[in-house]
């Protein structure tokens, strides 16, 4: 499909920590990808202007069509990010950036659209058998927060994406260890959601809870400056810190429980898809982690879940891809 006057299109995938921008110069062809830290900019518009100034040599035409995937519920014109300080009006931002159309969607709606176009080599399968094409697909993923959505392919091939805020459901402990972790979190927060644990900051929270467990007083622990998701993961994998390994095992177990809960709720025989930047960093470990065993530990529904494949999304920029697909759907059909 040749370029048209609607290209280039400005795409963004905006999370709690980072904002990714790209220019779609032709269908599914995204160039000039940049990652900016949200905390470095007062507003979304400031970040967009900075990005466009960096890409001005690549821009032959000013983008007039744009699609932003944002990690927060979309409930009208006013948007307030859940995990960073940005707030904005969609219409005011459209005018400010001189756009003809600004489409703003939930980030996990974008993830769902991206999954609809993925190839086998974009995914790493963790157990299960085969997806049923027309059955619901469950999409969830830990990052700065925890996103959840549903993708349904209708019999005519059209797609329907159902956004959700499943990351904020109340966390349900599975065993005594998780009760201990939950109790620690409950002492810090009024509401302990799944996202409190199944996110980057969740790894730190799990570690803190486990470090206070009786019997671990003499176990080697991280210093305060080392308490980051990346260092906890690294120490877990190199075997120097058993408490870090227990933290990562607990994280994967909790994710297995939640993924199974979502799969059962949706009847997701189309598969479960895990997005976000955390799991691909330790994919080899994840394949043998407690995740899959916990996913199938659902009593009478164990056999139902055993057949459902779980896929880890390995593609680098699914949020941008999905934002572009959603915009194309809107321009063609006046709907996403």
Short mmCIF file of C-alpha atoms in Angstrom, two decimals, residues 22-336:
data_model
loop_
_atom_site.label_atom_id
_atom_site.label_comp_id
_atom_site.label_asym_id
_atom_site.label_seq_id
_atom_site.Cartn_x
_atom_site.Cartn_y
_atom_site.Cartn_z
CA UNK A 22 7.33 6.89 16.43
CA UNK A 23 6.38 8.02 12.94
CA UNK A 24 4.36 5.59 10.84
CA UNK A 25 5.49 6.44 7.31
CA UNK A 26 3.52 3.62 5.64
CA UNK A 27 1.26 0.84 6.96
CA UNK A 28 3.09 -1.08 9.75
CA UNK A 29 6.32 0.81 8.97
CA UNK A 30 7.39 2.85 12.00
CA UNK A 31 10.52 4.96 11.99
CA UNK A 32 12.29 7.51 14.20
CA UNK A 33 11.40 5.65 17.42
CA UNK A 34 12.41 7.52 20.57
CA UNK A 35 11.90 6.73 24.26
CA UNK A 36 11.52 9.70 26.61
CA UNK A 37 11.16 9.67 30.39
CA UNK A 38 7.83 11.17 31.43
CA UNK A 39 9.33 12.79 34.52
CA UNK A 40 11.60 14.91 32.30
CA UNK A 41 8.65 16.84 30.81
CA UNK A 42 6.03 19.02 32.44
CA UNK A 43 3.33 17.90 30.02
CA UNK A 44 2.53 15.50 27.20
CA UNK A 45 2.53 18.37 24.68
CA UNK A 46 6.05 19.35 25.77
CA UNK A 47 7.25 15.79 25.22
CA UNK A 48 5.62 15.62 21.77
CA UNK A 49 7.16 18.92 20.69
CA UNK A 50 10.57 17.78 21.87
CA UNK A 51 10.19 14.51 19.97
CA UNK A 52 9.11 16.24 16.75
CA UNK A 53 12.04 18.65 17.00
CA UNK A 54 14.42 15.68 17.21
CA UNK A 55 12.82 14.11 14.14
CA UNK A 56 12.47 17.26 12.04
CA UNK A 57 15.10 16.11 9.54
CA UNK A 58 13.03 12.97 8.88
CA UNK A 59 9.76 14.91 8.61
CA UNK A 60 8.86 15.99 5.10
CA UNK A 61 5.27 16.65 6.16
CA UNK A 62 3.86 17.63 9.55
CA UNK A 63 1.75 14.74 10.91
CA UNK A 64 -1.96 15.55 10.97
CA UNK A 65 -3.18 12.14 12.14
CA UNK A 66 -2.06 10.77 15.47
CA UNK A 67 -2.79 7.91 17.87
CA UNK A 68 -1.72 7.84 21.51
CA UNK A 69 -1.94 4.71 23.66
CA UNK A 70 -1.97 5.74 27.32
CA UNK A 71 -1.75 3.72 30.54
CA UNK A 72 -4.97 4.97 32.11
CA UNK A 73 -8.74 4.62 31.60
CA UNK A 74 -10.22 6.83 28.86
CA UNK A 75 -13.51 8.29 30.09
CA UNK A 76 -14.06 11.43 28.04
CA UNK A 77 -11.95 14.39 26.94
CA UNK A 78 -9.93 14.81 30.14
CA UNK A 79 -7.17 12.26 30.69
CA UNK A 80 -5.24 11.81 33.94
CA UNK A 81 -2.38 9.34 33.88
CA UNK A 82 -2.54 6.71 36.62
CA UNK A 83 1.19 6.37 37.31
CA UNK A 84 2.70 9.74 36.36
CA UNK A 85 1.92 13.45 36.70
CA UNK A 86 0.60 14.17 33.18
CA UNK A 87 -2.97 15.32 32.65
CA UNK A 88 -4.39 16.62 29.38
CA UNK A 89 -7.47 17.44 27.34
CA UNK A 90 -7.63 15.42 24.13
CA UNK A 91 -9.20 18.27 22.14
CA UNK A 92 -6.87 20.95 23.51
CA UNK A 93 -3.86 18.73 22.77
CA UNK A 94 -5.13 18.09 19.24
CA UNK A 95 -5.39 21.82 18.59
CA UNK A 96 -2.09 22.58 20.29
CA UNK A 97 -0.25 20.06 18.10
CA UNK A 98 -2.07 21.15 14.92
CA UNK A 99 -3.59 17.72 14.28
CA UNK A 100 -6.65 16.89 12.21
CA UNK A 101 -7.34 13.80 14.33
CA UNK A 102 -5.94 12.69 17.68
CA UNK A 103 -7.08 9.22 18.73
CA UNK A 104 -6.43 8.40 22.40
CA UNK A 105 -6.88 4.80 23.54
CA UNK A 106 -5.99 2.70 26.56
CA UNK A 107 -2.52 1.19 26.28
CA UNK A 108 -3.81 -2.37 26.56
CA UNK A 109 -6.30 -1.75 23.78
CA UNK A 110 -3.21 -0.98 21.70
CA UNK A 111 -1.50 -4.14 22.97
CA UNK A 112 -4.52 -6.20 21.90
CA UNK A 113 -4.50 -4.74 18.39
CA UNK A 114 -0.78 -5.40 18.12
CA UNK A 115 -1.28 -9.05 19.09
CA UNK A 116 -3.84 -9.43 16.30
CA UNK A 117 -1.06 -8.79 13.77
CA UNK A 118 1.82 -10.70 15.39
CA UNK A 119 3.74 -13.55 13.84
CA UNK A 120 4.87 -16.72 15.59
CA UNK A 121 8.42 -15.40 16.03
CA UNK A 122 7.09 -12.39 17.95
CA UNK A 123 5.90 -14.70 20.75
CA UNK A 124 7.36 -17.22 23.20
CA UNK A 125 4.88 -19.96 24.14
CA UNK A 126 4.73 -21.15 27.74
CA UNK A 127 2.77 -24.43 27.86
CA UNK A 128 -0.71 -25.20 26.61
CA UNK A 129 -1.79 -26.66 23.29
CA UNK A 130 -3.38 -24.54 20.56
CA UNK A 131 -5.47 -21.38 20.46
CA UNK A 132 -9.08 -21.43 19.30
CA UNK A 133 -9.22 -18.70 16.65
CA UNK A 134 -12.61 -17.22 17.52
CA UNK A 135 -12.31 -17.59 21.29
CA UNK A 136 -11.43 -14.60 23.50
CA UNK A 137 -7.77 -13.77 24.02
CA UNK A 138 -6.71 -12.41 27.41
CA UNK A 139 -3.99 -9.76 27.39
CA UNK A 140 -2.22 -8.74 30.56
CA UNK A 141 1.18 -7.45 31.43
CA UNK A 142 3.28 -6.16 34.30
CA UNK A 143 5.27 -2.98 33.73
CA UNK A 144 5.12 0.25 35.72
CA UNK A 145 1.54 -0.89 36.37
CA UNK A 146 -0.51 -3.95 35.40
CA UNK A 147 -2.69 -3.75 32.30
CA UNK A 148 -5.52 -6.07 31.24
CA UNK A 149 -7.70 -6.24 28.12
CA UNK A 150 -9.58 -8.73 25.94
CA UNK A 151 -9.38 -9.37 22.19
CA UNK A 152 -12.22 -11.08 20.34
CA UNK A 153 -12.11 -12.02 16.66
CA UNK A 154 -15.59 -12.25 15.19
CA UNK A 155 -16.56 -14.91 12.65
CA UNK A 156 -16.29 -12.32 9.84
CA UNK A 157 -12.68 -11.59 10.81
CA UNK A 158 -13.39 -8.22 12.42
CA UNK A 159 -11.88 -7.46 15.81
CA UNK A 160 -13.39 -6.26 19.06
CA UNK A 161 -11.19 -5.07 21.90
CA UNK A 162 -12.59 -4.73 25.42
CA UNK A 163 -10.54 -2.44 27.66
CA UNK A 164 -10.41 -3.13 31.37
CA UNK A 165 -8.72 -2.18 34.62
CA UNK A 166 -8.17 -5.71 35.87
CA UNK A 167 -4.81 -4.80 37.36
CA UNK A 168 -6.68 -3.05 40.17
CA UNK A 169 -8.73 -6.06 41.32
CA UNK A 170 -8.12 -7.05 44.94
CA UNK A 171 -5.18 -9.41 45.35
CA UNK A 172 -6.08 -12.88 46.65
CA UNK A 173 -3.23 -14.77 48.39
CA UNK A 174 -2.76 -18.40 47.34
CA UNK A 175 -0.79 -19.81 50.28
CA UNK A 176 0.74 -18.91 53.65
CA UNK A 177 3.74 -17.21 52.06
CA UNK A 178 1.53 -14.96 49.96
CA UNK A 179 -0.61 -14.20 53.02
CA UNK A 180 2.56 -12.93 54.71
CA UNK A 181 3.37 -10.76 51.69
CA UNK A 182 -0.22 -9.49 51.52
CA UNK A 183 -0.18 -8.61 55.23
CA UNK A 184 2.96 -6.54 54.74
CA UNK A 185 1.38 -4.68 51.82
CA UNK A 186 -1.84 -4.19 53.78
CA UNK A 187 0.14 -2.38 56.47
CA UNK A 188 1.24 0.13 53.82
CA UNK A 189 -1.84 0.52 51.58
CA UNK A 190 -5.59 0.77 52.18
CA UNK A 191 -6.29 -1.40 49.12
CA UNK A 192 -3.93 -4.16 48.04
CA UNK A 193 -4.50 -4.70 44.34
CA UNK A 194 -2.86 -7.23 42.03
CA UNK A 195 -0.87 -4.34 40.55
CA UNK A 196 0.81 -3.72 43.92
CA UNK A 197 2.77 -6.94 43.37
CA UNK A 198 2.66 -7.57 39.62
CA UNK A 199 4.64 -4.55 38.47
CA UNK A 200 8.19 -3.26 38.66
CA UNK A 201 7.61 -1.71 42.08
CA UNK A 202 5.81 -4.92 43.04
CA UNK A 203 9.08 -6.87 42.87
CA UNK A 204 10.52 -4.47 45.44
CA UNK A 205 7.42 -4.77 47.64
CA UNK A 206 7.57 -8.59 47.57
CA UNK A 207 11.28 -8.47 48.44
CA UNK A 208 10.64 -6.13 51.38
CA UNK A 209 7.91 -8.40 52.72
CA UNK A 210 10.01 -11.56 52.42
CA UNK A 211 13.05 -9.92 54.02
CA UNK A 212 11.03 -9.53 57.23
CA UNK A 213 10.12 -13.21 57.35
CA UNK A 214 11.28 -15.10 60.43
CA UNK A 215 14.32 -17.25 59.79
CA UNK A 216 15.81 -14.94 57.17
CA UNK A 217 17.64 -12.64 59.61
CA UNK A 218 21.10 -13.91 58.56
CA UNK A 219 20.40 -14.29 54.85
CA UNK A 220 22.40 -11.94 52.59
CA UNK A 221 20.24 -8.96 51.68
CA UNK A 222 20.46 -6.04 49.28
CA UNK A 223 21.37 -2.55 50.41
CA UNK A 224 18.75 0.18 50.17
CA UNK A 225 20.37 1.62 47.02
CA UNK A 226 20.18 -1.81 45.37
CA UNK A 227 16.42 -2.20 45.89
CA UNK A 228 15.39 -1.90 42.25
CA UNK A 229 13.46 -4.37 40.07
CA UNK A 230 16.45 -4.79 37.76
CA UNK A 231 18.94 -5.59 40.53
CA UNK A 232 16.52 -7.93 42.30
CA UNK A 233 16.04 -9.83 39.01
CA UNK A 234 19.77 -9.95 38.29
CA UNK A 235 20.63 -11.24 41.77
CA UNK A 236 17.84 -13.81 41.52
CA UNK A 237 19.23 -15.21 38.29
CA UNK A 238 22.91 -15.31 39.25
CA UNK A 239 22.11 -17.25 42.43
CA UNK A 240 24.00 -15.06 44.92
CA UNK A 241 20.92 -13.98 46.87
CA UNK A 242 18.37 -16.72 47.69
CA UNK A 243 15.90 -14.10 48.92
CA UNK A 244 15.97 -12.48 45.46
CA UNK A 245 15.27 -15.85 43.86
CA UNK A 246 12.37 -16.39 46.26
CA UNK A 247 11.10 -12.91 45.34
CA UNK A 248 11.16 -13.70 41.62
CA UNK A 249 9.59 -17.13 42.17
CA UNK A 250 6.81 -15.52 44.22
CA UNK A 251 6.24 -12.85 41.56
CA UNK A 252 5.88 -15.51 38.84
CA UNK A 253 3.58 -17.62 41.01
CA UNK A 254 1.33 -14.64 41.69
CA UNK A 255 1.26 -13.82 37.98
CA UNK A 256 0.27 -17.42 37.23
CA UNK A 257 -2.67 -17.18 39.62
CA UNK A 258 -3.89 -13.88 38.17
CA UNK A 259 -3.45 -15.04 34.56
CA UNK A 260 -5.53 -18.13 35.34
CA UNK A 261 -8.21 -16.01 37.05
CA UNK A 262 -8.44 -13.79 33.96
CA UNK A 263 -8.48 -16.81 31.62
CA UNK A 264 -11.30 -18.45 33.58
CA UNK A 265 -13.31 -15.23 33.79
CA UNK A 266 -13.10 -14.63 30.03
CA UNK A 267 -13.09 -18.24 28.85
CA UNK A 268 -9.86 -17.29 27.08
CA UNK A 269 -9.36 -20.37 24.93
CA UNK A 270 -7.85 -18.03 22.37
CA UNK A 271 -4.80 -17.86 24.63
CA UNK A 272 -3.28 -15.65 27.28
CA UNK A 273 -0.75 -13.03 26.17
CA UNK A 274 1.76 -11.48 28.57
CA UNK A 275 3.00 -8.03 27.53
CA UNK A 276 5.27 -5.47 29.13
CA UNK A 277 9.01 -5.09 29.47
CA UNK A 278 9.60 -7.11 32.63
CA UNK A 279 9.20 -10.77 31.61
CA UNK A 280 11.27 -10.70 28.37
CA UNK A 281 14.28 -9.69 30.48
CA UNK A 282 14.31 -13.14 32.11
CA UNK A 283 12.43 -15.23 29.55
CA UNK A 284 14.69 -18.30 29.89
CA UNK A 285 14.07 -18.42 33.64
CA UNK A 286 10.37 -17.68 33.17
CA UNK A 287 9.90 -20.78 31.02
CA UNK A 288 10.87 -22.98 33.98
CA UNK A 289 9.54 -20.71 36.74
CA UNK A 290 6.54 -21.58 38.94
CA UNK A 291 4.29 -19.56 36.60
CA UNK A 292 2.85 -22.39 34.49
CA UNK A 293 2.34 -24.82 37.37
CA UNK A 294 0.48 -22.15 39.32
CA UNK A 295 -1.54 -21.21 36.21
CA UNK A 296 -2.89 -24.76 36.06
CA UNK A 297 -3.45 -25.15 39.83
CA UNK A 298 -7.17 -24.42 39.83
CA UNK A 299 -8.68 -27.62 41.19
CA UNK A 300 -11.51 -28.87 38.99
CA UNK A 301 -10.60 -26.38 36.24
CA UNK A 302 -6.99 -27.51 35.98
CA UNK A 303 -7.59 -29.51 32.78
CA UNK A 304 -9.40 -26.56 31.18
CA UNK A 305 -6.43 -24.30 31.87
CA UNK A 306 -3.83 -26.91 30.89
CA UNK A 307 -4.96 -26.66 27.27
CA UNK A 308 -4.71 -22.86 27.10
CA UNK A 309 -1.40 -21.59 25.72
CA UNK A 310 0.30 -18.62 27.33
CA UNK A 311 2.43 -16.43 25.07
CA UNK A 312 5.03 -13.89 26.15
CA UNK A 313 5.17 -10.98 23.71
CA UNK A 314 8.81 -10.52 22.67
CA UNK A 315 8.25 -7.76 20.11
CA UNK A 316 9.95 -4.51 21.09
CA UNK A 317 7.27 -1.91 20.26
CA UNK A 318 3.80 -3.51 20.41
CA UNK A 319 2.25 -0.37 21.89
CA UNK A 320 3.24 1.72 18.88
CA UNK A 321 2.17 -1.05 16.48
CA UNK A 322 -1.24 -1.30 18.14
CA UNK A 323 -1.73 2.47 18.21
CA UNK A 324 -1.12 2.51 14.46
CA UNK A 325 -3.55 -0.34 13.77
CA UNK A 326 -6.24 1.33 15.89
CA UNK A 327 -5.80 4.60 13.98
CA UNK A 328 -6.03 2.78 10.64
CA UNK A 329 -9.27 1.11 11.78
CA UNK A 330 -10.67 4.46 12.83
CA UNK A 331 -9.82 6.17 9.53
CA UNK A 332 -11.28 3.29 7.50
CA UNK A 333 -14.37 2.48 9.56
CA UNK A 334 -14.85 5.52 11.84
CA UNK A 335 -14.39 3.22 14.85
CA UNK A 336 -11.55 1.43 16.59
#
